[in-house]
Amino acid sequence: MAQMRKTGLAVPETVALAPFRAGDVWLAGAGPGAVELLTLMTLHGLQNCDVVVHDALVNPHILALARPGAEIIKAGKRGGDARSARQDEITQLLIELAGQGRRVLRLKGGDPYLFGRGAEEALALARAGVNFRVIPGIPAGIGGLAYAGIPATSKEVNSSLLFITGHDRHGQVPSSADWEAIARAGEVIVLYMALRKAREVAARLLSAGRSACEAVTFVSRASLPDQRVHETTLAKLARGNFDTAAVAGPALVVIGQAGRRRAELDWFTPLLKEADLG
Ligand code: SAH
C-alpha cells in the first residue's frame, strides 16, 4: 500500500514472552492472511522455532518471517485434495518432531481452534505427553470480515452470530444441523468452507423459512491484496442464479444484514486502489 513503511517486525524487547523450549509444540493461529494480523506470540514462535508445520492457507509472506534455518513443512489439508496429508499423519509428524527435541510451530490459518482441527491435534499431543501451548489467532470470520466492511455484530443488526462449517467430516453440508432452528435463530450466519456447498445451504435455509431476499455476501481472500466481495440474495443463490465458481477461495459466506453498512465501512478497498495506483 502506498503509505506503508517497512518494519523489522521484531517483538519489542520490553515485551516478556514465554521461551520456546526444545520438544515443545506451539499450536498457533496466523490470522486470516495479512501479515499485519499476526499476534506478537505467533511472531515470537516464528522467530524462535526449529520447524514450522503449516497448513495450506498460511500466507508465504508469513512463513518468510520464520527464523533463518528453520525447516518449513507444508502439511495442510484442503477439502477434497487427495494429495494433502491425512490428519493422523500430521499429528504423528508433530509428535515425532517434538520427540527429536525440536521446537515445533504448528501454524494454521485464522484461529487454530476454529474449524481448523486444532482440537484433534492438541488432544493427540496431550495424550502423547508432548508439551504444547495454544496461541489464538484472529479468525477470518471476525477479523477478515472487518477488512470487508462487515462488523461481526452491531446494535442495529444482530446480537448473536452463528459460525457454521459447510463441510462435515465427509465433505457434506452437516446433515445433523437443525436448519429450521438455524434459519430462525441465526440473525447473522457465517459459513466457513462453504463455497461449493453454498447453493445447497441457501436452499435449505429457504425451505426452512428464511426470507428469499435475505442478503448473502461472499468475502473472498479477506485481508489479502486480492480480497473481493460479491453480493447476492438467498433466492438467487438457491436457484443457481449466482455463479459461486466466480468466487476465489478461501471465502466466507455471510447470510444476513451484517454487511448493510459496507458502503460506509469499507476502509480497505480504497487502500488497495491507492496501492494499485501507486
Ligand atoms: N481457523 C480458521 C478457519 C479454517 S477453515 C479461522 O479461524 O478463520 C478454512 C476456511 O476459513 C476457508 O474455507 C474459508 O471459509 C475461511 N477462510 C480462511 N481464511 C480466509 C480468508 N482470508 N478470507 C475468507 N475466508 C477465509
Coordinates of C-alpha atoms and ligand atoms in Angstrom, one line a residue:
M1 CA 0.0 0.0 0.0
A2 CA 1.2 3.4 -0.9
Q3 CA 1.8 4.8 2.5
M4 CA 3.3 1.6 4.0
R5 CA 6.6 1.7 5.8
K6 CA 8.9 -1.3 6.1
T7 CA 9.5 -2.5 9.7
G8 CA 11.9 -5.0 11.1
L9 CA 8.9 -6.8 12.7
A10 CA 10.8 -7.9 15.8
V11 CA 8.9 -8.5 19.0
P12 CA 9.9 -5.4 21.2
E13 CA 12.5 -6.2 23.8
T14 CA 10.3 -4.7 26.6
V15 CA 7.7 -7.5 26.0
A16 CA 8.4 -10.6 28.0
L17 CA 7.2 -13.7 26.2
A18 CA 7.4 -17.3 27.2
P19 CA 10.6 -19.2 26.0
F20 CA 10.1 -21.7 23.2
R21 CA 11.5 -24.9 24.8
A22 CA 13.1 -27.8 23.0
G23 CA 10.5 -30.5 22.3
D24 CA 7.5 -28.2 22.7
V25 CA 4.8 -27.7 20.1
W26 CA 3.1 -24.4 19.7
L27 CA -0.3 -24.6 18.0
A28 CA -0.6 -21.2 16.6
G29 CA -3.0 -19.1 14.5
A30 CA -1.7 -17.0 11.7
G31 CA -4.9 -14.9 11.3
P32 CA -6.9 -14.5 8.0
G33 CA -3.9 -13.8 5.8
A34 CA -2.4 -10.3 6.1
V35 CA 0.9 -10.3 7.8
E36 CA -0.1 -7.4 10.0
L37 CA -2.8 -9.6 11.6
L38 CA -0.2 -11.9 13.3
T39 CA -0.1 -11.8 17.1
L40 CA 3.1 -11.0 18.8
M41 CA 3.2 -14.5 20.2
T42 CA 2.9 -16.2 16.8
L43 CA 5.6 -13.9 15.5
H44 CA 7.7 -14.8 18.5
G45 CA 7.1 -18.5 17.7
L46 CA 8.1 -18.0 14.1
Q47 CA 11.3 -16.2 15.2
N48 CA 12.3 -18.9 17.7
C49 CA 11.2 -22.3 16.2
D50 CA 13.2 -25.0 14.6
V51 CA 10.5 -26.2 12.3
V52 CA 7.2 -24.8 11.1
V53 CA 4.4 -27.2 10.1
H54 CA 1.8 -25.1 8.3
D55 CA -1.5 -25.7 6.6
A56 CA -2.3 -24.7 3.1
L57 CA -3.9 -21.3 3.9
V58 CA -0.9 -19.7 5.5
N59 CA 0.4 -16.7 3.5
P60 CA 4.0 -17.3 2.2
H61 CA 4.9 -13.8 3.5
I62 CA 4.2 -15.0 7.0
L63 CA 6.3 -18.1 6.5
A64 CA 9.1 -15.9 5.3
L65 CA 9.3 -14.5 8.9
A66 CA 10.5 -17.8 10.3
R67 CA 13.9 -17.9 11.8
P68 CA 16.5 -18.3 9.1
G69 CA 17.4 -22.0 9.0
A70 CA 14.0 -23.2 10.4
E71 CA 12.6 -26.0 8.4
I72 CA 9.3 -25.3 6.7
I73 CA 6.9 -28.2 6.2
K74 CA 3.6 -27.9 4.4
A75 CA 1.1 -30.3 5.9
G76 CA -2.1 -28.7 5.0
K77 CA -5.4 -30.4 4.3
R78 CA -7.5 -28.8 1.6
G79 CA -11.1 -30.0 1.2
G80 CA -11.2 -32.7 -1.5
D81 CA -7.5 -32.7 -2.2
A82 CA -6.5 -36.4 -2.1
R83 CA -2.8 -35.5 -2.1
S84 CA -3.0 -33.5 1.1
A85 CA -1.6 -35.1 4.2
R86 CA -4.0 -37.1 6.3
Q87 CA -4.8 -35.8 9.7
D88 CA -3.3 -38.7 11.6
E89 CA -0.1 -38.4 9.6
I90 CA 0.1 -34.7 10.6
T91 CA -0.3 -35.4 14.3
Q92 CA 2.2 -38.2 14.0
L93 CA 4.7 -35.8 12.4
L94 CA 4.2 -33.3 15.2
I95 CA 4.8 -35.9 17.8
E96 CA 7.9 -37.2 16.1
L97 CA 9.4 -33.7 15.6
A98 CA 8.8 -32.9 19.2
G99 CA 10.4 -36.2 20.2
Q100 CA 13.6 -35.1 18.3
G101 CA 13.8 -32.2 20.7
R102 CA 12.8 -29.6 18.1
R103 CA 10.8 -26.5 18.8
V104 CA 7.8 -27.1 16.6
L105 CA 5.5 -24.3 15.4
R106 CA 2.2 -25.7 14.1
L107 CA 0.8 -22.8 12.1
K108 CA -2.8 -22.7 11.0
G109 CA -4.9 -20.0 9.2
G110 CA -7.2 -17.9 11.4
D111 CA -7.6 -19.3 14.9
P112 CA -6.2 -22.8 15.5
Y113 CA -9.3 -24.0 17.3
L114 CA -11.9 -22.6 14.9
F115 CA -12.7 -25.2 12.2
G116 CA -9.0 -26.0 12.0
R117 CA -8.6 -29.4 13.5
G118 CA -6.6 -27.8 16.2
A119 CA -8.5 -29.6 18.9
E120 CA -7.7 -33.0 17.5
E121 CA -4.0 -32.1 17.2
A122 CA -3.9 -30.7 20.8
L123 CA -5.6 -33.8 22.1
A124 CA -3.1 -36.1 20.3
L125 CA -0.2 -34.1 21.7
A126 CA -1.6 -34.2 25.2
R127 CA -2.1 -37.9 25.0
A128 CA 1.4 -38.4 23.7
G129 CA 2.7 -36.4 26.6
V130 CA 4.1 -33.6 24.4
N131 CA 4.3 -30.2 26.0
F132 CA 2.2 -27.8 24.0
R133 CA 0.6 -24.4 24.1
V134 CA -2.2 -22.8 22.0
I135 CA -1.7 -19.4 20.5
P136 CA -5.0 -18.0 19.4
G137 CA -5.3 -16.2 16.0
I138 CA -7.7 -13.7 14.6
P139 CA -10.5 -15.7 12.9
A140 CA -11.3 -15.0 9.3
G141 CA -15.0 -14.9 10.3
I142 CA -14.3 -11.8 12.5
G143 CA -11.1 -10.0 11.5
G144 CA -11.4 -11.0 7.9
L145 CA -15.0 -9.6 7.7
A146 CA -13.8 -6.3 9.3
Y147 CA -11.5 -5.9 6.2
A148 CA -14.6 -6.2 4.0
G149 CA -16.5 -3.5 5.9
I150 CA -18.7 -6.1 7.8
P151 CA -18.9 -5.8 11.6
A152 CA -19.4 -9.2 13.2
T153 CA -22.1 -7.7 15.4
S154 CA -23.7 -4.3 15.6
K155 CA -26.6 -2.9 17.6
E156 CA -28.8 -2.3 14.6
V157 CA -28.4 -5.7 13.1
N158 CA -27.5 -8.6 15.4
S159 CA -26.9 -9.6 19.0
S160 CA -25.7 -13.0 18.1
L161 CA -23.5 -14.6 15.5
L162 CA -23.6 -18.2 14.1
F163 CA -20.5 -19.8 12.7
I164 CA -21.2 -22.9 10.7
T165 CA -19.0 -25.2 8.6
G166 CA -20.2 -26.1 5.2
H167 CA -18.3 -29.3 5.4
D168 CA -18.8 -32.1 7.9
R169 CA -16.1 -34.8 8.1
H170 CA -17.4 -36.4 4.9
G171 CA -17.3 -33.1 3.0
Q172 CA -21.0 -32.7 3.1
V173 CA -23.3 -30.0 4.4
P174 CA -23.7 -31.1 8.0
S175 CA -26.8 -33.3 7.9
S176 CA -27.2 -33.2 11.7
A177 CA -27.7 -29.4 11.6
D178 CA -31.2 -28.3 12.5
W179 CA -31.7 -25.9 9.5
E180 CA -35.1 -24.7 10.8
A181 CA -33.6 -23.6 14.1
I182 CA -30.6 -22.1 12.2
A183 CA -32.9 -20.2 9.8
R184 CA -35.0 -18.9 12.7
A185 CA -32.2 -18.1 15.2
G186 CA -29.2 -17.2 13.1
E187 CA -29.5 -13.4 12.8
V188 CA -26.2 -13.4 11.0
I189 CA -24.8 -16.7 9.8
V190 CA -21.1 -17.0 8.8
L191 CA -20.4 -20.1 6.7
Y192 CA -16.9 -21.4 6.6
M193 CA -15.6 -23.8 3.9
A194 CA -18.9 -23.4 2.1
L195 CA -18.1 -22.2 -1.4
R196 CA -19.0 -25.5 -3.1
K197 CA -22.0 -26.1 -0.8
A198 CA -23.3 -22.5 -0.6
R199 CA -26.2 -23.2 -3.0
E200 CA -27.3 -26.2 -1.1
V201 CA -27.2 -24.4 2.2
A202 CA -29.2 -21.5 0.7
A203 CA -31.8 -23.9 -0.5
R204 CA -32.1 -25.5 3.0
L205 CA -32.4 -22.1 4.7
L206 CA -35.0 -21.0 2.2
S207 CA -37.1 -24.1 2.7
A208 CA -36.7 -23.7 6.4
G209 CA -38.4 -20.3 6.2
R210 CA -35.6 -17.8 5.7
S211 CA -36.6 -14.8 3.5
A212 CA -35.9 -15.1 -0.2
C213 CA -34.5 -11.6 -0.3
E214 CA -32.1 -12.2 2.6
A215 CA -28.6 -10.7 1.8
V216 CA -25.8 -13.1 1.0
T217 CA -22.3 -11.7 0.9
F218 CA -19.3 -13.7 -0.2
V219 CA -16.0 -12.4 1.2
S220 CA -13.1 -13.9 -0.7
R221 CA -9.4 -13.8 0.4
A222 CA -10.2 -11.4 3.2
S223 CA -7.4 -9.0 4.2
L224 CA -5.2 -10.0 1.2
P225 CA -4.4 -7.7 -1.7
D226 CA -6.8 -9.6 -3.9
Q227 CA -9.7 -9.5 -1.5
R228 CA -13.1 -9.5 -3.3
V229 CA -16.7 -9.1 -2.1
H230 CA -19.7 -10.4 -4.1
E231 CA -23.3 -9.8 -3.1
T232 CA -26.4 -11.7 -3.9
T233 CA -29.7 -12.9 -2.3
L234 CA -30.7 -16.2 -0.8
A235 CA -33.2 -16.9 -3.6
K236 CA -30.7 -16.1 -6.4
L237 CA -28.1 -18.3 -4.8
A238 CA -30.5 -21.2 -4.1
R239 CA -31.8 -21.1 -7.7
G240 CA -28.3 -21.1 -9.2
N241 CA -28.5 -17.5 -10.4
F242 CA -25.3 -16.6 -8.7
D243 CA -22.1 -18.2 -10.0
T244 CA -20.1 -19.4 -7.0
A245 CA -17.4 -20.6 -9.4
A246 CA -16.5 -17.0 -9.9
V247 CA -15.6 -16.6 -6.2
A248 CA -12.0 -17.3 -5.4
G249 CA -11.2 -19.3 -2.3
P250 CA -10.8 -19.2 0.6
A251 CA -14.1 -17.4 1.1
L252 CA -16.7 -16.9 3.8
V253 CA -20.4 -16.7 3.1
V254 CA -22.3 -14.2 5.3
I255 CA -26.1 -14.6 5.4
G256 CA -28.0 -11.7 7.0
Q257 CA -27.8 -8.0 7.1
A258 CA -24.3 -7.6 8.7
G259 CA -23.0 -6.0 5.5
R260 CA -25.6 -3.4 5.2
R261 CA -23.3 -0.5 6.0
R262 CA -20.5 -1.8 3.8
A263 CA -20.5 1.3 1.5
E264 CA -19.6 3.4 4.6
L265 CA -17.5 0.9 6.5
D266 CA -15.2 -0.4 3.7
W267 CA -11.9 1.2 4.6
F268 CA -9.7 -1.5 3.0
T269 CA -10.8 -1.3 -0.7
P270 CA -9.7 2.3 -1.1
L271 CA -6.3 1.4 0.3
L272 CA -5.9 -1.4 -2.2
K273 CA -6.9 1.0 -5.0
E274 CA -4.4 3.5 -3.8
A275 CA -1.7 0.8 -3.8
D276 CA -2.6 -0.1 -7.4
L277 CA -2.3 3.5 -8.5
G278 CA 1.0 4.0 -6.5
Ligands
SAH1 N1 -9.1 -21.5 11.6 C1 -9.7 -20.6 10.5 C2 -10.6 -21.4 9.6 C3 -10.0 -22.5 8.9 S1 -11.2 -23.4 7.9 C4 -10.2 -19.3 11.1 O1 -10.2 -19.2 12.4 O2 -10.7 -18.5 10.4 C5 -10.8 -22.7 6.3 C6 -11.9 -21.7 5.9 O3 -11.7 -20.5 6.6 C7 -11.9 -21.4 4.4 O4 -12.6 -22.4 3.7 C8 -12.7 -20.1 4.4 O5 -14.1 -20.4 4.6 C9 -12.2 -19.5 5.7 N2 -11.1 -18.5 5.5 C10 -9.8 -18.6 6.0 N3 -9.1 -17.6 5.6 C11 -9.9 -16.8 4.8 C12 -9.8 -15.5 4.2 N4 -8.6 -14.8 4.2 N5 -10.8 -15.0 3.5 C13 -12.0 -15.6 3.5 N6 -12.2 -16.8 4.1 C14 -11.2 -17.4 4.8

